[in-house]
Amino acid sequence: MKALVLQDDRSLRLVDRPRPVCAAPTDVLVRVAQTGVCGTDRGVLLGKFPARPGVVMGHEAIGEVAEIGTGVTTLKPGDRVVVDPTFYCGLCARCRRGALNFCLHKEGNELGIDRDGAFAPYLALDERFLHPVPDGLPDDRAVLIEPLACVLNNLEAARLRPADDVLVLGGGPIGVLTALVADHLASKVRLVERDPFRRSIAARYFAGVPGCAVRLCEPDAVDGPTASVVVDTVGSLLERACALAQPMGRVVVMGFDGNARGELRPLELLQRGLSIVGAGDYNGLIFPRAIELAQRLPLEGIVTHHVPIDDFPRALDALGLTTGYAGLKVVIQLAEVTQ
Ligand SMILES: [Zn+2]
Ligand SMILES: [Zn+2]
């Protein structure tokens, strides 16, 4: 099969790889339908986030069960599934305390980062990390369940309340998704995006969501302590996010950027009563709730590009790796859309 493999120079190349097999009795072979290109993938190609050269990238995948191992009890061939790529062992001290996303064996075990992922037509993994997609949920919505799980986890960690005034920094797919979910949970939501093109596609998307009241802002339009919750989906705006938070505000660090640094004055944190929240990706236990929420949110409008795997340079163009941004969520299309 043809798979997108990370090279030493941090580029992606389409390479021939053997089709994976169900090596363990609880393994499932998934025929991948779509895999979203994540900000983390973009970060890897830009040198902001580490990944193992030689790995098949891709972790936001949906597909159909092709084969099952002899010990699989929860799925059968033909079932539509979404991949939970945050693997955990379930046995270490942290897993036993319920902190699945901080599993002691997480490092070196991340799908599409350290171990072969889903920018490929087939993927084999343990049935524990596959969830059935409800009937009638279109592929373009299901492919956003994993990013939705991240967003839900971060907003829950910020203890979002109906009276909150939420400011989301960064209008990429995660920023748009965060604003959408925040709009569902809080009274006032603003999304700040620098790029006029991204602002316009986000505004068009929100205008089509019934009852949605998210407002789009240019960075210059927000200043001083203005929001009770500030979410930095860029990952490099900690200082600015703190300056924009009202007293007793919560600042959520959500974007992944291994090169970013921020300077904070401890006295300011205590005098202004600020909380800085780092919630990481998500605990696997949140996944079923993300699937439920996906049934009520029209996520599919966030997908702007479907790119066949052979044509992957077009996906990188759309993500602004070569020129300006041309879209929001870009998905690599591996098989025909089922609905
Ligand atoms: Zn991701
Ligand atoms: Zn563990």
Short mmCIF file of C-alpha atoms and ligand atoms in Angstrom, two decimals:
data_model
loop_
_atom_site.label_atom_id
_atom_site.label_comp_id
_atom_site.label_asym_id
_atom_site.label_seq_id
_atom_site.Cartn_x
_atom_site.Cartn_y
_atom_site.Cartn_z
CA MET A 1 0.00 0.00 0.00
CA LYS A 2 1.03 3.64 -0.51
CA ALA A 3 1.58 5.52 2.77
CA LEU A 4 2.77 9.03 3.67
CA VAL A 5 6.05 8.59 5.54
CA LEU A 6 8.00 11.24 7.46
CA GLN A 7 11.51 11.75 6.05
CA ASP A 8 14.71 12.80 7.87
CA ASP A 9 14.39 16.32 6.45
CA ARG A 10 10.83 16.61 7.92
CA SER A 11 9.14 16.29 4.55
CA LEU A 12 6.48 13.72 3.67
CA ARG A 13 6.92 11.18 0.90
CA LEU A 14 4.52 8.61 -0.58
CA VAL A 15 6.24 5.26 0.04
CA ASP A 16 5.31 1.60 -0.56
CA ARG A 17 4.66 -0.19 2.71
CA PRO A 18 3.31 -3.68 3.44
CA ARG A 19 -0.33 -3.74 4.53
CA PRO A 20 -0.45 -4.11 8.34
CA VAL A 21 -1.91 -7.30 9.84
CA CYS A 22 -3.77 -8.20 13.06
CA ALA A 23 -0.67 -9.29 14.99
CA ALA A 24 -2.39 -9.69 18.39
CA PRO A 25 -5.73 -11.47 19.01
CA THR A 26 -7.38 -8.13 19.99
CA ASP A 27 -6.12 -6.26 16.90
CA VAL A 28 -8.46 -4.88 14.27
CA LEU A 29 -7.50 -4.03 10.69
CA VAL A 30 -9.21 -0.80 9.63
CA ARG A 31 -9.71 0.24 6.01
CA VAL A 32 -9.19 3.98 6.42
CA ALA A 33 -11.76 6.28 4.79
CA GLN A 34 -10.43 9.70 5.80
CA THR A 35 -7.64 11.06 7.98
CA GLY A 36 -7.61 14.70 9.05
CA VAL A 37 -4.37 16.66 8.82
CA CYS A 38 -3.84 18.03 12.33
CA GLY A 39 -2.04 21.15 13.54
CA THR A 40 0.37 18.73 15.22
CA ASP A 41 1.20 17.19 11.82
CA ARG A 42 1.79 20.68 10.49
CA GLY A 43 3.96 21.39 13.56
CA VAL A 44 6.06 18.26 12.86
CA LEU A 45 6.72 19.36 9.27
CA LEU A 46 7.66 22.85 10.50
CA GLY A 47 10.01 21.51 13.20
CA LYS A 48 7.83 22.64 16.12
CA PHE A 49 6.97 19.15 17.36
CA PRO A 50 9.10 15.97 17.36
CA ALA A 51 8.19 12.76 15.52
CA ARG A 52 10.13 9.67 14.47
CA PRO A 53 11.51 9.78 10.92
CA GLY A 54 10.28 6.74 9.00
CA VAL A 55 6.85 6.79 10.66
CA VAL A 56 3.59 6.74 8.69
CA MET A 57 1.98 9.95 9.95
CA GLY A 58 -1.74 10.64 10.53
CA HIS A 59 -3.88 10.09 13.63
CA GLU A 60 -7.36 11.63 13.11
CA ALA A 61 -8.83 8.68 11.27
CA ILE A 62 -12.16 7.10 10.49
CA GLY A 63 -12.83 3.98 8.47
CA GLU A 64 -14.40 0.57 8.30
CA VAL A 65 -13.38 -2.66 10.00
CA ALA A 66 -11.75 -4.91 7.38
CA GLU A 67 -10.58 -7.84 9.54
CA ILE A 68 -10.61 -8.75 13.23
CA GLY A 69 -8.24 -10.78 15.39
CA THR A 70 -9.49 -13.99 17.02
CA GLY A 71 -10.04 -12.31 20.40
CA VAL A 72 -11.99 -9.21 19.25
CA THR A 73 -15.42 -9.05 20.88
CA THR A 74 -16.72 -5.49 20.29
CA LEU A 75 -16.44 -5.03 16.51
CA LYS A 76 -17.11 -6.98 13.32
CA PRO A 77 -16.06 -6.49 9.68
CA GLY A 78 -18.01 -3.67 8.03
CA ASP A 79 -18.49 -1.59 11.22
CA ARG A 80 -17.69 2.12 10.81
CA VAL A 81 -15.17 3.26 13.40
CA VAL A 82 -13.29 6.32 14.63
CA VAL A 83 -9.74 5.95 15.96
CA ASP A 84 -8.77 7.15 19.46
CA PRO A 85 -5.04 7.70 18.84
CA THR A 86 -4.11 8.45 22.47
CA PHE A 87 -2.93 4.96 23.40
CA TYR A 88 -2.53 3.84 27.01
CA CYS A 89 -1.54 0.57 28.65
CA GLY A 90 -4.29 0.45 31.29
CA LEU A 91 -1.94 -1.25 33.76
CA CYS A 92 0.67 1.28 34.92
CA ALA A 93 0.28 3.28 38.14
CA ARG A 94 -1.06 6.36 36.33
CA CYS A 95 -3.53 4.40 34.20
CA ARG A 96 -4.79 2.64 37.34
CA ARG A 97 -5.49 6.07 38.83
CA GLY A 98 -7.50 6.98 35.72
CA ALA A 99 -4.90 9.34 34.23
CA LEU A 100 -4.91 7.45 30.92
CA ASN A 101 -3.49 10.38 28.94
CA PHE A 102 -0.47 10.43 31.24
CA CYS A 103 0.22 6.69 30.86
CA LEU A 104 3.83 5.89 31.76
CA HIS A 105 4.18 4.13 28.39
CA LYS A 106 2.76 6.96 26.28
CA GLU A 107 6.12 8.17 25.05
CA GLY A 108 7.20 6.31 21.95
CA ASN A 109 3.70 4.94 21.53
CA GLU A 110 1.79 7.79 19.85
CA LEU A 111 -0.05 6.94 16.67
CA GLY A 112 1.24 8.79 13.61
CA ILE A 113 4.10 10.29 15.67
CA ASP A 114 6.15 7.32 16.93
CA ARG A 115 4.21 4.36 15.53
CA ASP A 116 2.66 3.97 12.09
CA GLY A 117 -0.52 5.97 11.66
CA ALA A 118 -3.35 6.57 9.26
CA PHE A 119 -2.07 8.48 6.24
CA ALA A 120 -2.37 5.05 4.64
CA PRO A 121 -5.23 2.93 3.33
CA TYR A 122 -4.95 0.42 6.20
CA LEU A 123 -4.19 0.62 9.91
CA ALA A 124 -4.05 -2.15 12.55
CA LEU A 125 -4.66 -1.39 16.21
CA ASP A 126 -6.17 -2.78 19.42
CA GLU A 127 -9.99 -2.78 19.52
CA ARG A 128 -9.82 -0.67 22.72
CA PHE A 129 -8.84 2.34 20.61
CA LEU A 130 -11.69 2.06 18.12
CA HIS A 131 -15.18 3.43 18.73
CA PRO A 132 -18.24 2.71 16.58
CA VAL A 133 -19.49 5.72 14.57
CA PRO A 134 -23.27 6.17 15.07
CA ASP A 135 -25.43 5.46 12.01
CA GLY A 136 -26.18 8.55 9.98
CA LEU A 137 -23.14 10.52 11.20
CA PRO A 138 -21.43 11.62 7.96
CA ASP A 139 -17.71 10.92 7.44
CA ASP A 140 -16.88 14.65 7.34
CA ARG A 141 -18.35 15.01 10.82
CA ALA A 142 -16.91 11.77 12.24
CA VAL A 143 -13.38 12.73 11.13
CA LEU A 144 -13.58 15.69 13.56
CA ILE A 145 -14.49 13.57 16.63
CA GLU A 146 -10.87 13.26 17.80
CA PRO A 147 -10.17 17.03 17.63
CA LEU A 148 -13.56 17.53 19.31
CA ALA A 149 -12.42 15.26 22.18
CA CYS A 150 -9.35 17.53 22.63
CA VAL A 151 -11.50 20.66 22.64
CA LEU A 152 -14.03 19.20 25.06
CA ASN A 153 -11.25 18.12 27.43
CA ASN A 154 -9.66 21.59 27.43
CA LEU A 155 -12.92 23.47 27.92
CA GLU A 156 -13.94 21.12 30.73
CA ALA A 157 -10.53 21.67 32.35
CA ALA A 158 -11.26 25.43 32.20
CA ARG A 159 -14.54 24.75 34.08
CA LEU A 160 -16.56 26.68 31.51
CA ARG A 161 -19.82 28.11 32.90
CA PRO A 162 -22.82 29.69 31.15
CA ALA A 163 -21.82 33.20 32.35
CA ASP A 164 -18.31 32.97 30.90
CA ASP A 165 -16.99 35.37 28.31
CA VAL A 166 -14.62 33.27 26.19
CA LEU A 167 -11.85 34.54 23.95
CA VAL A 168 -10.28 32.00 21.58
CA LEU A 169 -6.92 32.95 20.06
CA GLY A 170 -6.25 31.42 16.63
CA GLY A 171 -8.82 30.62 13.94
CA GLY A 172 -7.44 27.33 12.61
CA PRO A 173 -9.60 24.20 12.74
CA ILE A 174 -9.02 23.76 16.51
CA GLY A 175 -9.77 27.43 17.20
CA VAL A 176 -13.00 27.26 15.18
CA LEU A 177 -14.00 24.00 16.89
CA THR A 178 -13.18 25.48 20.33
CA ALA A 179 -15.31 28.56 19.61
CA LEU A 180 -18.17 26.37 18.37
CA VAL A 181 -18.17 24.19 21.50
CA ALA A 182 -17.68 27.22 23.79
CA ASP A 183 -20.69 28.85 22.11
CA HIS A 184 -22.64 25.74 23.06
CA LEU A 185 -21.58 26.06 26.73
CA ALA A 186 -21.03 29.79 27.48
CA SER A 187 -22.83 33.07 26.85
CA LYS A 188 -20.31 35.10 24.86
CA VAL A 189 -17.57 33.84 22.54
CA ARG A 190 -15.09 35.78 20.42
CA LEU A 191 -12.54 34.25 18.06
CA VAL A 192 -9.39 36.22 17.26
CA GLU A 193 -7.60 35.44 13.98
CA ARG A 194 -4.90 37.47 12.27
CA ASP A 195 -5.29 36.06 8.74
CA PRO A 196 -8.19 37.83 6.93
CA PHE A 197 -8.86 34.79 4.75
CA ARG A 198 -9.20 32.47 7.75
CA ARG A 199 -11.40 35.07 9.47
CA SER A 200 -13.71 35.14 6.48
CA ILE A 201 -14.09 31.35 6.19
CA ALA A 202 -14.68 31.04 9.94
CA ALA A 203 -17.30 33.81 9.82
CA ARG A 204 -19.04 32.12 6.90
CA TYR A 205 -19.05 28.79 8.78
CA PHE A 206 -20.51 30.26 11.99
CA ALA A 207 -23.16 32.15 10.00
CA GLY A 208 -24.45 28.79 8.79
CA VAL A 209 -24.69 27.21 12.27
CA PRO A 210 -28.20 27.70 13.70
CA GLY A 211 -28.18 29.81 16.89
CA CYS A 212 -24.41 30.36 16.80
CA ALA A 213 -23.29 33.75 18.16
CA VAL A 214 -19.47 33.53 17.81
CA ARG A 215 -17.95 36.90 16.83
CA LEU A 216 -14.78 37.15 14.73
CA CYS A 217 -12.17 39.77 15.73
CA GLU A 218 -8.89 41.08 14.40
CA PRO A 219 -6.05 40.94 16.97
CA ASP A 220 -6.06 44.75 17.29
CA ALA A 221 -9.72 44.72 18.30
CA VAL A 222 -9.00 43.05 21.65
CA ASP A 223 -6.93 44.67 24.34
CA GLY A 224 -6.55 44.62 28.10
CA PRO A 225 -8.38 42.27 30.49
CA THR A 226 -11.44 41.40 28.46
CA ALA A 227 -12.46 37.76 28.95
CA SER A 228 -13.04 35.34 31.83
CA VAL A 229 -11.57 32.45 29.82
CA VAL A 230 -8.82 32.82 27.19
CA VAL A 231 -7.85 29.78 25.09
CA ASP A 232 -4.54 29.94 23.21
CA THR A 233 -4.95 27.50 20.33
CA VAL A 234 -1.78 28.85 18.68
CA GLY A 235 0.46 27.68 21.53
CA SER A 236 2.84 30.64 21.56
CA LEU A 237 0.63 33.40 23.01
CA LEU A 238 0.79 32.75 26.75
CA GLU A 239 1.80 36.28 27.75
CA ARG A 240 -0.85 37.86 25.57
CA ALA A 241 -3.47 35.38 26.77
CA CYS A 242 -2.71 36.29 30.41
CA ALA A 243 -2.94 40.01 29.62
CA LEU A 244 -6.38 39.46 28.03
CA ALA A 245 -7.78 37.53 31.03
CA GLN A 246 -9.94 39.31 33.58
CA PRO A 247 -9.24 38.95 37.33
CA MET A 248 -10.01 35.37 38.40
CA GLY A 249 -9.73 34.39 34.73
CA ARG A 250 -8.58 31.05 33.36
CA VAL A 251 -5.99 30.83 30.60
CA VAL A 252 -5.91 27.56 28.66
CA VAL A 253 -2.75 26.59 26.78
CA MET A 254 -3.90 24.43 23.91
CA GLY A 255 -1.70 24.82 20.81
CA PHE A 256 1.40 22.61 20.55
CA ASP A 257 4.60 24.55 19.96
CA GLY A 258 7.78 23.06 21.41
CA ASN A 259 9.75 26.23 20.57
CA ALA A 260 7.46 28.74 22.31
CA ARG A 261 8.54 30.49 25.52
CA GLY A 262 6.63 32.87 27.76
CA GLU A 263 7.56 35.15 30.63
CA LEU A 264 5.21 35.46 33.57
CA ARG A 265 5.33 37.53 36.77
CA PRO A 266 4.26 35.27 39.64
CA LEU A 267 3.02 38.32 41.60
CA GLU A 268 0.68 39.20 38.75
CA LEU A 269 -0.79 35.70 38.74
CA LEU A 270 -1.60 35.91 42.43
CA GLN A 271 -2.73 39.53 42.46
CA ARG A 272 -5.05 38.98 39.51
CA GLY A 273 -6.08 35.49 40.61
CA LEU A 274 -5.26 33.93 37.26
CA SER A 275 -5.26 30.18 36.65
CA ILE A 276 -3.19 28.70 33.87
CA VAL A 277 -4.66 25.45 32.63
CA GLY A 278 -2.79 22.80 30.69
CA ALA A 279 -5.04 19.88 29.82
CA GLY A 280 -3.13 18.23 26.97
CA ASP A 281 -5.01 16.12 24.49
CA TYR A 282 -7.68 14.14 26.36
CA ASN A 283 -8.35 11.20 28.59
CA GLY A 284 -9.72 8.32 26.49
CA LEU A 285 -12.79 8.22 28.76
CA ILE A 286 -13.99 11.48 27.18
CA PHE A 287 -14.20 9.91 23.70
CA PRO A 288 -17.77 8.53 24.00
CA ARG A 289 -18.95 11.99 25.11
CA ALA A 290 -17.26 13.60 22.10
CA ILE A 291 -19.15 11.13 19.87
CA GLU A 292 -22.43 12.14 21.56
CA LEU A 293 -21.68 15.85 21.18
CA ALA A 294 -20.76 15.36 17.50
CA GLN A 295 -24.35 14.28 16.86
CA ARG A 296 -25.55 17.76 17.84
CA LEU A 297 -22.90 19.97 16.18
CA PRO A 298 -22.59 20.52 12.40
CA LEU A 299 -18.83 19.93 12.39
CA GLU A 300 -18.68 18.95 8.71
CA GLY A 301 -18.62 22.60 7.58
CA ILE A 302 -15.11 22.89 9.07
CA VAL A 303 -13.75 20.47 6.42
CA THR A 304 -12.81 22.60 3.41
CA HIS A 305 -10.53 20.23 1.48
CA HIS A 306 -10.57 16.52 0.57
CA VAL A 307 -7.25 15.56 -0.96
CA PRO A 308 -6.53 12.08 -2.37
CA ILE A 309 -3.36 10.59 -0.83
CA ASP A 310 -1.53 10.66 -4.22
CA ASP A 311 -2.11 14.39 -4.38
CA PHE A 312 -0.88 15.15 -0.82
CA PRO A 313 1.28 18.20 -1.76
CA ARG A 314 -2.06 19.95 -2.39
CA ALA A 315 -2.99 19.30 1.28
CA LEU A 316 0.23 20.96 2.43
CA ASP A 317 -0.50 23.95 0.17
CA ALA A 318 -3.98 24.32 1.68
CA LEU A 319 -2.42 24.36 5.17
CA GLY A 320 -0.27 27.33 4.29
CA LEU A 321 3.04 25.41 4.40
CA THR A 322 4.06 26.81 1.04
CA THR A 323 1.90 29.92 0.54
CA GLY A 324 -0.93 31.53 2.55
CA TYR A 325 -3.77 29.58 4.19
CA ALA A 326 -6.29 28.29 1.69
CA GLY A 327 -8.66 26.41 3.96
CA LEU A 328 -9.64 25.17 7.39
CA LYS A 329 -9.67 21.41 7.96
CA VAL A 330 -7.90 19.41 5.29
CA VAL A 331 -8.55 15.67 5.13
CA ILE A 332 -6.64 13.03 3.25
CA GLN A 333 -9.18 10.93 1.40
CA LEU A 334 -8.27 7.23 1.36
CA ALA A 335 -11.58 5.65 0.31
CA GLU A 336 -14.89 6.85 -1.12
CA VAL A 337 -17.12 8.92 1.18
CA THR A 338 -19.84 6.59 2.50
CA GLN A 339 -22.51 9.29 2.74
ZN ZN B 1 -4.48 15.88 16.19
ZN ZN B 2 -0.37 3.16 31.43
#
